[in-house]
Coordinates of C-alpha atoms in Angstrom, one line a residue:
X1 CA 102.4 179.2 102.9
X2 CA 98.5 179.7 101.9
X3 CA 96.8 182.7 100.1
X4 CA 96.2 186.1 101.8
X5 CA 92.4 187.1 102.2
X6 CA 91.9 190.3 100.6
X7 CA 89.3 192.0 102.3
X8 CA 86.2 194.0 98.9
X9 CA 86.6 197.5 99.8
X10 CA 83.9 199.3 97.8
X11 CA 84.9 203.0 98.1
X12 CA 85.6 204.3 94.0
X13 CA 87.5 206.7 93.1
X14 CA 86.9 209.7 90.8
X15 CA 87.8 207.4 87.4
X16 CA 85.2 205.0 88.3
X17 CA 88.2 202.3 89.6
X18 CA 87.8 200.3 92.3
X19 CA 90.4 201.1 95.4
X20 CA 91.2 197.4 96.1
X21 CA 90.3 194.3 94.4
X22 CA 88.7 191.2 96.1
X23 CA 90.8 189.2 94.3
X24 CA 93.4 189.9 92.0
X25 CA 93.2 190.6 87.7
X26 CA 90.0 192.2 87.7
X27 CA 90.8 194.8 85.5
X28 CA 89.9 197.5 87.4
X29 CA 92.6 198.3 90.1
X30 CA 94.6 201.2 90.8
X31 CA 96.8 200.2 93.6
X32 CA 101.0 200.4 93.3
X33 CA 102.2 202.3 90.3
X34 CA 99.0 202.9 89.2
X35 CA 98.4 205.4 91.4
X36 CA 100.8 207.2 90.5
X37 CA 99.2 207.5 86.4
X38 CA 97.2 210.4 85.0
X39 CA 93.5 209.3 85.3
X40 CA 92.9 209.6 81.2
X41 CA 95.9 207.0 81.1
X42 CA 94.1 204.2 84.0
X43 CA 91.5 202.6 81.8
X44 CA 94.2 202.0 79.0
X45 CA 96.2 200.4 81.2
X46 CA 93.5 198.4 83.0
X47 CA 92.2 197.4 79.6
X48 CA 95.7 195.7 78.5
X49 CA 96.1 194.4 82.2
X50 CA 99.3 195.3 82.7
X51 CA 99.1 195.6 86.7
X52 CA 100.0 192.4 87.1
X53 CA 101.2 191.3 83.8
X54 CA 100.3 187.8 84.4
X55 CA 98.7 187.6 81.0
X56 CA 102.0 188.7 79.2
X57 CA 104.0 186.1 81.4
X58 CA 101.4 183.1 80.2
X59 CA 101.4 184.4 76.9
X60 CA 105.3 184.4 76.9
X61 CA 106.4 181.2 78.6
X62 CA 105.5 179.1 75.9
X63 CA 107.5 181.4 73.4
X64 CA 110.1 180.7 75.6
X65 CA 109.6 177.0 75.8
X66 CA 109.4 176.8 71.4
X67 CA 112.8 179.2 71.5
X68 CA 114.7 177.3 73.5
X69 CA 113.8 173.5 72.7
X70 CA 114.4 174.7 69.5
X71 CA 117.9 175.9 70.1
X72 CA 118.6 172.4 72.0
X73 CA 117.5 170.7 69.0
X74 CA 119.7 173.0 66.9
X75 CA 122.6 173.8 69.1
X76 CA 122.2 177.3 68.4
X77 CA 124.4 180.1 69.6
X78 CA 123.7 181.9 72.7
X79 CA 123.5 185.5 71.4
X80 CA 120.8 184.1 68.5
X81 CA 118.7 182.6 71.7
X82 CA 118.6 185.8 73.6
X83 CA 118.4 188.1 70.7
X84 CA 114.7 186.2 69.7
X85 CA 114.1 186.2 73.3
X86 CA 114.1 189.8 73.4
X87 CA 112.2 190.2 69.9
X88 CA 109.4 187.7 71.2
X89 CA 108.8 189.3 74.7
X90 CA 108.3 192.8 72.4
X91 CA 105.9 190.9 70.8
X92 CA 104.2 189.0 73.4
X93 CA 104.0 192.4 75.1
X94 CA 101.7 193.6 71.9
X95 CA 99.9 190.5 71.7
X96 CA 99.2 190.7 75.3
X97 CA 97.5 193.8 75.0
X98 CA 95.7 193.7 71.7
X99 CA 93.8 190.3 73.1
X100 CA 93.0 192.0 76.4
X101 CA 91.1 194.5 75.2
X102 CA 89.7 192.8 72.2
X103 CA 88.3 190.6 75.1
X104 CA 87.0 192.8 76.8
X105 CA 85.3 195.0 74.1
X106 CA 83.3 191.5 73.4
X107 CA 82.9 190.4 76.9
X108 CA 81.3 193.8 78.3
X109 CA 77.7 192.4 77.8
X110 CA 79.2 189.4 80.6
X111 CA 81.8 191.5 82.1
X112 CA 79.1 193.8 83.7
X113 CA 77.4 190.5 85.3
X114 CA 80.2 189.3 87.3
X115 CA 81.0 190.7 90.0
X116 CA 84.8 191.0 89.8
X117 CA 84.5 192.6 86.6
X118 CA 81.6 194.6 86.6
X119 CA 84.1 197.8 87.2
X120 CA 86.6 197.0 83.9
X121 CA 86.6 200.0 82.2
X122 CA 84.4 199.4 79.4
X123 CA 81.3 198.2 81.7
X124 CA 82.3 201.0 84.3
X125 CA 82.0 203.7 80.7
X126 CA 85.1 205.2 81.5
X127 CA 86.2 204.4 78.2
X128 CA 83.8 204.0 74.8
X129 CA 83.9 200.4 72.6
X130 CA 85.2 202.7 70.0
X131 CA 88.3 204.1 71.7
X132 CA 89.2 200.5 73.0
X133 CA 88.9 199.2 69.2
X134 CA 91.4 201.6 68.1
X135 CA 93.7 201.3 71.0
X136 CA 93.7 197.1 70.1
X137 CA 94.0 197.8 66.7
X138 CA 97.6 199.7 67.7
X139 CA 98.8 197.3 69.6
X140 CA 98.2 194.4 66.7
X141 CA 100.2 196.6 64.7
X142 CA 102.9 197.0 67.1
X143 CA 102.6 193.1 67.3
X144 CA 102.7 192.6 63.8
X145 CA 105.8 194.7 63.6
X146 CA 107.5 192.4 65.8
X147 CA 106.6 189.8 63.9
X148 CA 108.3 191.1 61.0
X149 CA 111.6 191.3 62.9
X150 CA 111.7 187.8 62.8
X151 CA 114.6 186.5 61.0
X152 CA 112.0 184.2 59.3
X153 CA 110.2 185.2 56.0
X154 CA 107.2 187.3 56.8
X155 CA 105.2 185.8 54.3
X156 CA 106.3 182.6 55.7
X157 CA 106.1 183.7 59.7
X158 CA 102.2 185.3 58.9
X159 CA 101.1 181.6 57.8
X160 CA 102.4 180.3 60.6
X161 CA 101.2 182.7 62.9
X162 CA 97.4 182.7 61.3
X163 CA 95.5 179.8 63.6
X164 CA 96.7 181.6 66.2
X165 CA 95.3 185.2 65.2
X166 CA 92.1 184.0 64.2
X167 CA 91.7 181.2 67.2
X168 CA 92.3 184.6 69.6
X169 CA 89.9 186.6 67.5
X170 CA 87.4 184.0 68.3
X171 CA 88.1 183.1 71.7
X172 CA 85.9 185.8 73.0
X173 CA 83.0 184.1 71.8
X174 CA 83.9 180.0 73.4
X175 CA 82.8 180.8 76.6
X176 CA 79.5 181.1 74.8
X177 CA 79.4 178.4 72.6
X178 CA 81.2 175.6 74.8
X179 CA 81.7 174.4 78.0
X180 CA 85.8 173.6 77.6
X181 CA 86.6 177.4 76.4
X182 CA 89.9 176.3 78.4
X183 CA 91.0 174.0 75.6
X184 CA 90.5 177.3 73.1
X185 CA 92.8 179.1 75.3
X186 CA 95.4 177.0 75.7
X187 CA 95.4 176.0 72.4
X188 CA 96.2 179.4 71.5
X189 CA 98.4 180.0 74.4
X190 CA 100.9 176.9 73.8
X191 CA 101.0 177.7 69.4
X192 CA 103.7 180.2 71.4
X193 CA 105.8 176.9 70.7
X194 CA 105.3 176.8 67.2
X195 CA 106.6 180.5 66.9
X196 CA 109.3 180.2 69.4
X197 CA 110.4 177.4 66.8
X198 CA 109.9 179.3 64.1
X199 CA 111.7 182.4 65.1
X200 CA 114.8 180.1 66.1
X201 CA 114.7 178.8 62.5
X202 CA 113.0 175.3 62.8
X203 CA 110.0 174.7 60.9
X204 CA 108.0 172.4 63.8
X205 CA 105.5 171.2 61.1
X206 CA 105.4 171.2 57.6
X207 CA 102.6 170.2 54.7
X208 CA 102.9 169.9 51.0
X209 CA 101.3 171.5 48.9
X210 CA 98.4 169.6 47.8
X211 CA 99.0 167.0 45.0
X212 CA 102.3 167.1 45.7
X213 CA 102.5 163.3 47.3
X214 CA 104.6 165.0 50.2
X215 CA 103.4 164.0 53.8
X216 CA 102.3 166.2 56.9
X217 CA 104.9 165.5 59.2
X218 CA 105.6 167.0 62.8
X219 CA 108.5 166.8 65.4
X220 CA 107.2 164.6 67.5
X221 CA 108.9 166.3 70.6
X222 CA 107.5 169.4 69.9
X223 CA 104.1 167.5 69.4
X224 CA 104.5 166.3 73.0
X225 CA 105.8 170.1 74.3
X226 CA 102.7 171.7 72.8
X227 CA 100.5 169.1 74.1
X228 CA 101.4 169.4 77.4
X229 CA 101.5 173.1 77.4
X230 CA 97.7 173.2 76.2
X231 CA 96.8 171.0 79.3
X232 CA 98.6 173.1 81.7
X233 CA 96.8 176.1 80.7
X234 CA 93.6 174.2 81.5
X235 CA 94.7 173.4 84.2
X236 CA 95.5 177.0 85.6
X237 CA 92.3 178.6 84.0
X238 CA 90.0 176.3 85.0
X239 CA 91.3 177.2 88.7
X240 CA 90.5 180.8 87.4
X241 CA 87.6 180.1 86.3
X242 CA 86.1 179.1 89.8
X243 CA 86.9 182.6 91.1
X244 CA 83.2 183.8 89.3
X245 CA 81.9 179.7 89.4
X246 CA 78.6 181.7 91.3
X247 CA 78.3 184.6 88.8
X248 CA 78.9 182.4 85.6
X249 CA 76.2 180.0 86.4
X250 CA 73.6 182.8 86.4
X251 CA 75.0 184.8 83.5
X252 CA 74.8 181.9 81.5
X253 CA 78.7 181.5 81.2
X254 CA 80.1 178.4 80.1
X255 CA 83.8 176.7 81.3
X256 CA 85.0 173.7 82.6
X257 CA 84.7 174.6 86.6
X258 CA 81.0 175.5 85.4
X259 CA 80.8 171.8 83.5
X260 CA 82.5 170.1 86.5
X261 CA 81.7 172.2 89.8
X262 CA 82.2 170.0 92.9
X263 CA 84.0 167.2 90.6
X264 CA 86.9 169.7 89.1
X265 CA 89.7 168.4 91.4
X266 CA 89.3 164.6 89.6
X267 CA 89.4 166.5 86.6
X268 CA 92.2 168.3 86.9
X269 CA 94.4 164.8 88.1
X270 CA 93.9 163.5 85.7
X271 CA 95.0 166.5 83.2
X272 CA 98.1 166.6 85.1
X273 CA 98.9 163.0 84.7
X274 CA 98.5 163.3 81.0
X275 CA 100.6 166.8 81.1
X276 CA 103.4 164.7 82.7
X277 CA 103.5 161.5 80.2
X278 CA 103.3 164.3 77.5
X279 CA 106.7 166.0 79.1
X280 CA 108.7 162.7 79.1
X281 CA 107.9 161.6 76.4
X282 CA 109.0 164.3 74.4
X283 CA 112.0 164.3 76.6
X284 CA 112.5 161.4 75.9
X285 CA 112.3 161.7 72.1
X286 CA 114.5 164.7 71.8
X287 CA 117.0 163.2 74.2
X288 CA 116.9 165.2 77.0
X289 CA 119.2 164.6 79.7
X290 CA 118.9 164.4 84.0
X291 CA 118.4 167.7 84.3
X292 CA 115.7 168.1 82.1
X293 CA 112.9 165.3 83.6
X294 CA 114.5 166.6 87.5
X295 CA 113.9 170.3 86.8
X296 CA 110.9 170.5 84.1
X297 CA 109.6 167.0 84.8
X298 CA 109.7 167.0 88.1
X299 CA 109.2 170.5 88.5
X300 CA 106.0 170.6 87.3
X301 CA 104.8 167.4 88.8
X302 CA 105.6 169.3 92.4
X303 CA 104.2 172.4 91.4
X304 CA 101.2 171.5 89.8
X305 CA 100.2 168.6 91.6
X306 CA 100.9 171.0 95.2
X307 CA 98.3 173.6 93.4
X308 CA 95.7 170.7 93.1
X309 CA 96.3 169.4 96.6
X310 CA 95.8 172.6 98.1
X311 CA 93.5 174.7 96.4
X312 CA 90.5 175.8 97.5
X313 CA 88.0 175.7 94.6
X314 CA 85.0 177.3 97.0
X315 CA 87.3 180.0 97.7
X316 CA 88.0 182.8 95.2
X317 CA 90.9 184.3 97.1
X318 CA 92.8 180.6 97.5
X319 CA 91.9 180.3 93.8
X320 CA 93.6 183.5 93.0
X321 CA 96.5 183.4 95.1
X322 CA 97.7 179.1 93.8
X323 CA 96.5 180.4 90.2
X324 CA 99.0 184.1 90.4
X325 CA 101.7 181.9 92.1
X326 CA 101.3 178.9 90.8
X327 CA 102.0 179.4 86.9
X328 CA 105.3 180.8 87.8
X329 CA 106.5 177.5 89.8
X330 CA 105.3 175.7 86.5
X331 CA 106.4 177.9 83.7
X332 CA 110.3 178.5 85.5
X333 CA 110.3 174.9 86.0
X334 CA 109.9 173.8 82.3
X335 CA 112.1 176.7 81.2
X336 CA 114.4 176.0 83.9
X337 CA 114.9 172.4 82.9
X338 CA 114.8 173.6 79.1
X339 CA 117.8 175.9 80.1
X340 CA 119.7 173.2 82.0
X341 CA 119.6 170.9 79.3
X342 CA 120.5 173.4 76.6
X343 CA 123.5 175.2 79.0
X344 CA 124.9 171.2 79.3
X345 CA 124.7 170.5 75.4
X346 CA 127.0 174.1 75.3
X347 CA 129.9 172.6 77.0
X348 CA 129.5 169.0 74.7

């Protein structure tokens, strides 16, 4: 099955939103539930990209993937997996948001030279850089409270979580100052890991303080996880990233499909090959069983390497459609194999 073209339709409505997208994430549809909103409430909404959450999803898969290698690890109950499940997604939905917007309030400027996002709602003025800073600024609270809930020590969990807050603070900016802003984002993206282990209780890394003779160590499976989940995400956003290839070149914008152009596909081999070594041997050093390297391993090695094949990086709706569809083959395939492996150690 290939992507469906989606034909631009140009017609606006009264809030200043587009009636259909060209392709898909734009932040400026209006289509499906939507519709069915009070206009004041669209550009809120469009702002934390919540039609379709793929942004929450990314941002919570890795969560996922730090919770439950941590309960394998641990051989921790059921009911404490799914009750820090259900406290991260709350607080991957917060995070989702506050980064959305806080992009977008420093990406107007660029925003309003790309065609797919020239109608976001901050570009489009249907919503003022001051109303969108204090909208972001609520949903880092609600974030932060979340964070709190964590059975962790705050003082201890705010540490912890700090490289990522100020990494997505500056992210923003990377598309501006280099060309691999990809490697930002899914370094960002993937420290989900280190809080998923976290929450569950397992300190992933740990340093002395200083004088103290006591050395930086750090699971080495959990390494290999995070590792691997930072090249995935460079994988799937560099596809992204060739859906405005034309517009970014003029505007100035930097990215890897920018850096590489017509030699991305190469590129993004050879990512996957290193994504793949990275997944086994971290398997391999936590001891994961079968149905761990068939399900994860294998998983993502079909899904990914199927993406690659087929894509079309000249066309933005075959980007869109293998990027929307294609990190949900990958992410349900490494939690699915996490799951297996963790549901087998149960009945040990």
């Amino acid at each position: 099955m290939g992507p469906k073209r989606k034909h631009r339709e140009t017609t606006q409505r009264q809030d200043g939103s587009i009636k259909e997208k060209k392709v898909g994430y734009g932040g400026n549809d209006r289509s499906g539930w939507l519709a069915r909103l009070p206009d004041s409430w669209v550009p809120y909404v469009q702002l934390a990209r919540l039609s379709p959450p793929a942004g929450l999803c990314l941002i919570y898969f890795p969560h996922i993937f730090g919770i439950l290698h941590a309960a394998i690890l641990q051989k921790s109950s059921p009911s404490e997996v799914l009750w820090t499940s259900a406290v991260i997604l709350g607080g991957s939905f917060f995070v989702s948001n506050a980064i959305h917007i806080w992009n977008d309030i420093i990406d107007a400027p660029l925003d309003a030279l790309v065609e797919r996002t020239s109608r976001r709602p901050i570009p489009r003025g249907a919503i003022t850089k001051q109303a969108a800073l204090a909208f972001t600024a609520t949903q880092a609270a609600g974030a932060g409270f979340f964070l709190s809930s964590l059975s962790y020590p705050l003082s201890q969990s705010v540490l912890y979580a700090m490289p990522s807050i100020l990494l997505w603070t500056y992210y923003p900016w990377a598309k501006r100052h280099t060309s691999c802003p990809q490697l930002v984002l899914g370094f960002v993206l993937a420290w989900g890991i280190i809080v998923g282990s976290l929450a569950m209780g397992v300190e992933p890394f740990a340093i002395g303080p200083v004088g103290s003779g006591v050395k930086p160590r750090m699971d080495i499976s959990t390494s290999c996880l995070f590792a691997a989940s930072v090249i995935w995400t460079m994988i799937y956003d560099t596809v992204y990233a060739h859906l405005d290839l034309k517009d970014d070149l003029k505007a100035g914008i930097k990215s890897l499909a920018v850096l590489y152009r017509d030699e991305t596909k190469p590129l993004l081999w050879k990512l996957l090959g290193s994504m793949i070594t990275l997944l086994l041997v971290g398997g391999t050093a936590s001891d994961m069983g079968t149905l761990y390297f068939i399900i994860a391993v294998g998983g993502t090695a079909a899904s990914l390497g199927l993406l690659i094949a087929k894509v079309d990086l000249n066309d933005s709706s075959s980007c869109w459609w293998w990027f929307s569809n294609g990190f949900w083959s990958v992410g349900g395939s490494i939690t699915g194999g996490l799951v297996a492996e963790y549901l087998y150690q149960q009945t040990m």
